[in-house]
Tab-separated table of C-alpha atoms in Angstrom:
chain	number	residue	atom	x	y	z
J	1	UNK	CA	15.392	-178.483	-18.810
J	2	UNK	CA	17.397	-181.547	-17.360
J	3	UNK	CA	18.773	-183.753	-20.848
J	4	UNK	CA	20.034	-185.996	-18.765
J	5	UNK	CA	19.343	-187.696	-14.994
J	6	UNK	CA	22.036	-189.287	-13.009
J	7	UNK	CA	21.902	-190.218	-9.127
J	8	UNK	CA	23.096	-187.465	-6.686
J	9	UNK	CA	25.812	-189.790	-4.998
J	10	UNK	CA	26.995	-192.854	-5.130
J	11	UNK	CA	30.351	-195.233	-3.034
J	12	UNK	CA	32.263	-197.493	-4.364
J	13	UNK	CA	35.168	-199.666	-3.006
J	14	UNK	CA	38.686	-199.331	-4.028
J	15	UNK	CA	39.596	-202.104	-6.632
J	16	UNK	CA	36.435	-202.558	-7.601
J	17	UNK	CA	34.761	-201.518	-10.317
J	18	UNK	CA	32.546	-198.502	-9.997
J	19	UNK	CA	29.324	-198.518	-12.782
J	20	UNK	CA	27.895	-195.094	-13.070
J	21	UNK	CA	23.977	-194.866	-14.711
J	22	UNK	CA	22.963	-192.044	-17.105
J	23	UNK	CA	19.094	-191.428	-18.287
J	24	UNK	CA	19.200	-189.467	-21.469
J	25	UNK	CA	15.693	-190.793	-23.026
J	26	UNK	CA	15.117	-187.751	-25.265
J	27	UNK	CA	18.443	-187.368	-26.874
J	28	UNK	CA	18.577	-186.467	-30.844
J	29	UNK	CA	19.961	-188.788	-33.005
J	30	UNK	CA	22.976	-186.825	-33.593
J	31	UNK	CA	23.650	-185.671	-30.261
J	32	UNK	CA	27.013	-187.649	-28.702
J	33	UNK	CA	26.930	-188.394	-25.329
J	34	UNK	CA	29.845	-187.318	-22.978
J	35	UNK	CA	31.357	-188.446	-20.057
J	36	UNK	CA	33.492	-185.652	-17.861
J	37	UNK	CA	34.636	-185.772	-14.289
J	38	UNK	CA	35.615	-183.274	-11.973
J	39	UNK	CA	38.221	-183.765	-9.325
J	40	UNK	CA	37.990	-180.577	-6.637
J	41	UNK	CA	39.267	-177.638	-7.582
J	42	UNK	CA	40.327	-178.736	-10.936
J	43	UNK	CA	38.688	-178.055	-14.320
J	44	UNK	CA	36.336	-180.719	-15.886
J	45	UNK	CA	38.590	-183.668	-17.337
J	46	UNK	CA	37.329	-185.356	-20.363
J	47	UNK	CA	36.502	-189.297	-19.954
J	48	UNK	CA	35.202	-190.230	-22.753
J	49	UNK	CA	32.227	-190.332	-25.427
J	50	UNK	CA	30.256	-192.117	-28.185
J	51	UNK	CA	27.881	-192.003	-30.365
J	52	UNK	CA	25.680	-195.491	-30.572
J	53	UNK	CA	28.786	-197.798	-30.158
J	54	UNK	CA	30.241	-198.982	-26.770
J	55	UNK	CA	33.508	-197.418	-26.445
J	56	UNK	CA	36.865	-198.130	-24.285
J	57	UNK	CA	39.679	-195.924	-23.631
J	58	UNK	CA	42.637	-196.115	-20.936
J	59	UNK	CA	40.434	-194.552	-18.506
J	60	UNK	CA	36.944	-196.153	-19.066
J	61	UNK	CA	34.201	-197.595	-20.584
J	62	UNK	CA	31.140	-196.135	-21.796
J	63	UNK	CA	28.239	-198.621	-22.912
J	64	UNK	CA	25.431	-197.032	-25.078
J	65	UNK	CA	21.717	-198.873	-24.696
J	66	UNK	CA	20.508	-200.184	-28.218
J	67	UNK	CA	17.611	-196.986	-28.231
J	68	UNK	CA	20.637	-194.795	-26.410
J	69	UNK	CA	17.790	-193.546	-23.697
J	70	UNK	CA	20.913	-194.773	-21.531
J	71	UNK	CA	24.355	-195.087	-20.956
J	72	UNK	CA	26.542	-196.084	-18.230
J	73	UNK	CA	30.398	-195.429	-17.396
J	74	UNK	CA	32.292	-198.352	-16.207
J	75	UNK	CA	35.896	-197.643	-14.637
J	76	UNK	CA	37.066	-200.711	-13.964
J	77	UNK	CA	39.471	-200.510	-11.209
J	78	UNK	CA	38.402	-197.698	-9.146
J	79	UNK	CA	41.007	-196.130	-6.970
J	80	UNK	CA	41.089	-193.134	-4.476
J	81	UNK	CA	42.356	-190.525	-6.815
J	82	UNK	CA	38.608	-191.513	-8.941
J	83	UNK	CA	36.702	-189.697	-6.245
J	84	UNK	CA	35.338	-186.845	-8.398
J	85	UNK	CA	32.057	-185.273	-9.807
J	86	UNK	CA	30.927	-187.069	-12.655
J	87	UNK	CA	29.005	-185.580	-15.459
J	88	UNK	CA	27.026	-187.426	-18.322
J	89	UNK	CA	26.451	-184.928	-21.089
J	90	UNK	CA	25.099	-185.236	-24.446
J	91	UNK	CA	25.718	-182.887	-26.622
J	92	UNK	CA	26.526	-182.114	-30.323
J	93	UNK	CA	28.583	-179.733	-29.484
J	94	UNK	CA	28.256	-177.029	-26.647
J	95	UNK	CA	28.721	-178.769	-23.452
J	96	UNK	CA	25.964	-178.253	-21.077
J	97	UNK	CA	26.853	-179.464	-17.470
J	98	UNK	CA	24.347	-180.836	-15.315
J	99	UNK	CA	24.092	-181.764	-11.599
J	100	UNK	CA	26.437	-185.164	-12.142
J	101	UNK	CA	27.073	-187.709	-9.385
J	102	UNK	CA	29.468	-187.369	-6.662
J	103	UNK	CA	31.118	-190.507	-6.524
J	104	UNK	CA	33.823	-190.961	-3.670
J	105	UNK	CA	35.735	-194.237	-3.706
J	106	UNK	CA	36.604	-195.733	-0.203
J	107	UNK	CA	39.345	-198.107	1.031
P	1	UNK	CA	45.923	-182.340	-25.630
P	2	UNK	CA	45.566	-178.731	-25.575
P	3	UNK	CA	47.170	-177.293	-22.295
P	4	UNK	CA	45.672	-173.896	-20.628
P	5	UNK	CA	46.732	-171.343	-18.915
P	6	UNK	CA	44.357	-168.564	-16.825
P	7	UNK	CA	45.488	-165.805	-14.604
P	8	UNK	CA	44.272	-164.725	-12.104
P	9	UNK	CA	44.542	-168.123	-10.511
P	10	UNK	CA	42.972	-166.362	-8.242
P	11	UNK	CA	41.642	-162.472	-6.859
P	12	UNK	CA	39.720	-160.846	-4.154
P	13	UNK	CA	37.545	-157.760	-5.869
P	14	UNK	CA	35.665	-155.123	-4.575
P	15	UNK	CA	31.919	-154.356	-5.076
P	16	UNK	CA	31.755	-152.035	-8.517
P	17	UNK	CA	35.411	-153.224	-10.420
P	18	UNK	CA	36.032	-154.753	-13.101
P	19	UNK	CA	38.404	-157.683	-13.469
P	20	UNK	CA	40.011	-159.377	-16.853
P	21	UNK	CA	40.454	-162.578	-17.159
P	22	UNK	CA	42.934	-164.158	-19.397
P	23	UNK	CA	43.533	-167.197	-21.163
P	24	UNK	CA	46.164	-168.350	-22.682
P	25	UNK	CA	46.675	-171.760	-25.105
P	26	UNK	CA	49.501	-173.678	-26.486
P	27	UNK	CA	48.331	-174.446	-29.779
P	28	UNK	CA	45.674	-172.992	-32.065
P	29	UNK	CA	42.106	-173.362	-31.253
P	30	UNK	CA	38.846	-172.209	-33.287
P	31	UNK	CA	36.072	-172.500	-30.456
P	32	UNK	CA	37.176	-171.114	-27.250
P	33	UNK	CA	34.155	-171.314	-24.252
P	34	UNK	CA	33.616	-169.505	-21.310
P	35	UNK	CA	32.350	-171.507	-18.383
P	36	UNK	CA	30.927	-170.172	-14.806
P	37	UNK	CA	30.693	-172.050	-11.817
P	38	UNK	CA	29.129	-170.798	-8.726
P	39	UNK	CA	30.175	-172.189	-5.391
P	40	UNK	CA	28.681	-175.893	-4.838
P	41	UNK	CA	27.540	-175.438	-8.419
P	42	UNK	CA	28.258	-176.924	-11.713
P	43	UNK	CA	29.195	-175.496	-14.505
P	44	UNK	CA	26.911	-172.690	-16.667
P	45	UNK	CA	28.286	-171.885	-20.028
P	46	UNK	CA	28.545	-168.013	-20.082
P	47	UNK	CA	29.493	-167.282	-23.943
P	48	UNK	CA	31.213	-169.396	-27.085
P	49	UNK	CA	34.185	-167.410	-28.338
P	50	UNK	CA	35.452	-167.868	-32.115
P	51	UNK	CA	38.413	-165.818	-33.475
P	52	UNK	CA	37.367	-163.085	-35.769
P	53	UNK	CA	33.832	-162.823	-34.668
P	54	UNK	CA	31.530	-161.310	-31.698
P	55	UNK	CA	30.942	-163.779	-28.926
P	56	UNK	CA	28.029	-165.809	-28.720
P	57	UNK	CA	26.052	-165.385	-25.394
P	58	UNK	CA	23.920	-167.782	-23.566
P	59	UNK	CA	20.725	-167.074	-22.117
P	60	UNK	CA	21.227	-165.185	-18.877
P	61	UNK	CA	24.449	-164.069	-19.710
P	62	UNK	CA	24.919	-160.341	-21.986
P	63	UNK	CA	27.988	-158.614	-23.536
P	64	UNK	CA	27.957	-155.621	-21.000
P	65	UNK	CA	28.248	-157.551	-18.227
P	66	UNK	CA	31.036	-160.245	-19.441
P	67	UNK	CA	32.728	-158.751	-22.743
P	68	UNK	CA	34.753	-160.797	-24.776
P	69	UNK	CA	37.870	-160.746	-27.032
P	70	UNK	CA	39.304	-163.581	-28.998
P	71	UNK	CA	42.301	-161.635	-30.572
P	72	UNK	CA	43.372	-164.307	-32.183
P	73	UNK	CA	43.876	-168.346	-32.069
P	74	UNK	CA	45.579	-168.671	-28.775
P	75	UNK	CA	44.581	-166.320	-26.452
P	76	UNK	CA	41.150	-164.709	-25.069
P	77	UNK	CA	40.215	-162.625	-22.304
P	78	UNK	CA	36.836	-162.273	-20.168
P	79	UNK	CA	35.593	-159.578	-18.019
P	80	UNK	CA	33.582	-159.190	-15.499
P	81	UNK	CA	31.848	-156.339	-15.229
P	82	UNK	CA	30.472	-154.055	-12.217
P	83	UNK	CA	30.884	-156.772	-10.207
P	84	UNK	CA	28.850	-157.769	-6.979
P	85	UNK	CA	29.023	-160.762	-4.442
P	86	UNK	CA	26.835	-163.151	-6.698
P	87	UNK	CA	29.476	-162.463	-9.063
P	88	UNK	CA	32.030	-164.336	-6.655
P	89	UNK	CA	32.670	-167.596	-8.905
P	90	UNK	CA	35.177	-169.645	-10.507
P	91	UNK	CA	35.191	-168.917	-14.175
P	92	UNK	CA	36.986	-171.573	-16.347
P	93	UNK	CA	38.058	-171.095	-20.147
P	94	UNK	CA	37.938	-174.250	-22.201
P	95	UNK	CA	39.150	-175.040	-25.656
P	96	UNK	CA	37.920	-178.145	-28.511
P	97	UNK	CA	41.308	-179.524	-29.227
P	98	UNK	CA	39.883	-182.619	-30.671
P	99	UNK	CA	42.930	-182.614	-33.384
P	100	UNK	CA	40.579	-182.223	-36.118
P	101	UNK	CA	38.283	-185.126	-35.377
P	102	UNK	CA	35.265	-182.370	-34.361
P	103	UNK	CA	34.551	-185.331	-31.482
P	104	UNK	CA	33.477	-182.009	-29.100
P	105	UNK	CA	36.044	-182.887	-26.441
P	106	UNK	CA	37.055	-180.023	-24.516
P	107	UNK	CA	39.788	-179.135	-22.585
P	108	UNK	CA	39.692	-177.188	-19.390
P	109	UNK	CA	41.621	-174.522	-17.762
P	110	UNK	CA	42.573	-174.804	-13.763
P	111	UNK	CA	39.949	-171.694	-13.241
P	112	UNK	CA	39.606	-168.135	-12.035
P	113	UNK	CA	38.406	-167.850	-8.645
P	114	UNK	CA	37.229	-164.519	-8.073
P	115	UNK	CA	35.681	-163.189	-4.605
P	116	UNK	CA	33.790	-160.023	-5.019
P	117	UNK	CA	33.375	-158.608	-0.902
């Protein structure tokens, strides 16, 4: 059973910012939500996470919907090297990967 | 951040073996986990690995097939048992190294990739 829903695929341009959406609409109230990417053939790098708060970090921003049903992860300059497998996870504390969104950033 | 090491980075296995997979971390770690991923897959969580007790399996996944140890803090090893073809995977060893903050971030090894003809 799917905890959260994000679209298959999605392009963005270099240099601009890329917004990915995450439906998690029957998350617990003390489950975090995650935000990992996977560049191929690496491991899973961690992007970043919260709670109910928007949050910021050097790589990106994650902003939280008041009833946290949703989320979406902002980088804000996207460049080549952010083409990658994104994955929305929420969690409290075993990570459960889903299908995440293949996001491939163009020139 | 925690960094990890696995070896093999890589094998080719034959039908019936049994290969060990090791991984190694620089720094002490309490939860250790044991990830899967099939080709063109994501990730499946095979077991949760804390020093000083058995592994914790998920569903799908039992100790004959992919034993455990977590010998101590930095290290733990995963086999793969009997293998066959669908076996043929990357398997991936990742660590909480949250720095005492219990946020749940992991950190992820580079991977096994294991071919099983």
């Amino acid at each position: 059973d799917a905890k959260t829903t994000q679209p298959t695929s999605m392009d963005c341009a270099e240099g601009r910012a890329a917004n990915l959406p995450c439906n998690h609409s029957t998350i617990s109230g003390n489950e975090y939500v995650y935000w990992y990417r996977q560049i191929h053939s690496q491991g899973p790098q961690y992007i970043i996470h919260g709670l109910k708060n928007n949050e910021t970090n050097e790589m990106a921003s994650l902003i939280i919907t008041e009833d946290r049903k949703s989320s979406t992860l902002i980088l804000p300059h996207a460049t080549l090297r952010d083409t990658a497998v994104y994955y929305c996870i929420v969690s409290v504390y075993k990570l459960s990967f889903g299908a995440g969104t293949t996001v491939t950033v163009r020139a | 951040s925690a960094v990890i090491s696995q070896k093999p980075s890589r094998d080719i296995c034959q039908r019936g073996t049994s290969l060990t997979i090791q991984c190694q971390v620089d720094s002490q770690v309490t939860m250790m986990f044991w990830y899967r991923q099939q080709p063109g897959q994501s990730l499946t969580l095979i077991a949760t690995a804390n020093q000083g007790s058995e592994a914790t399996y998920e569903s799908g996944f039992v100790i004959d097939k992919f034993p455990i140890s977590r010998p101590n803090l930095t290290f733990s090893t995963l086999t793969v048992s009997n293998m066959s073809p669908e076996d043929s995977s990357i398997y991936l060893c990742s660590v909480e190294d949250d720095g005492g903050r219990n946020t749940g971030e992991l950190f992820f090894g580079e991977g096994s990739r294991l071919t099983v003809l």
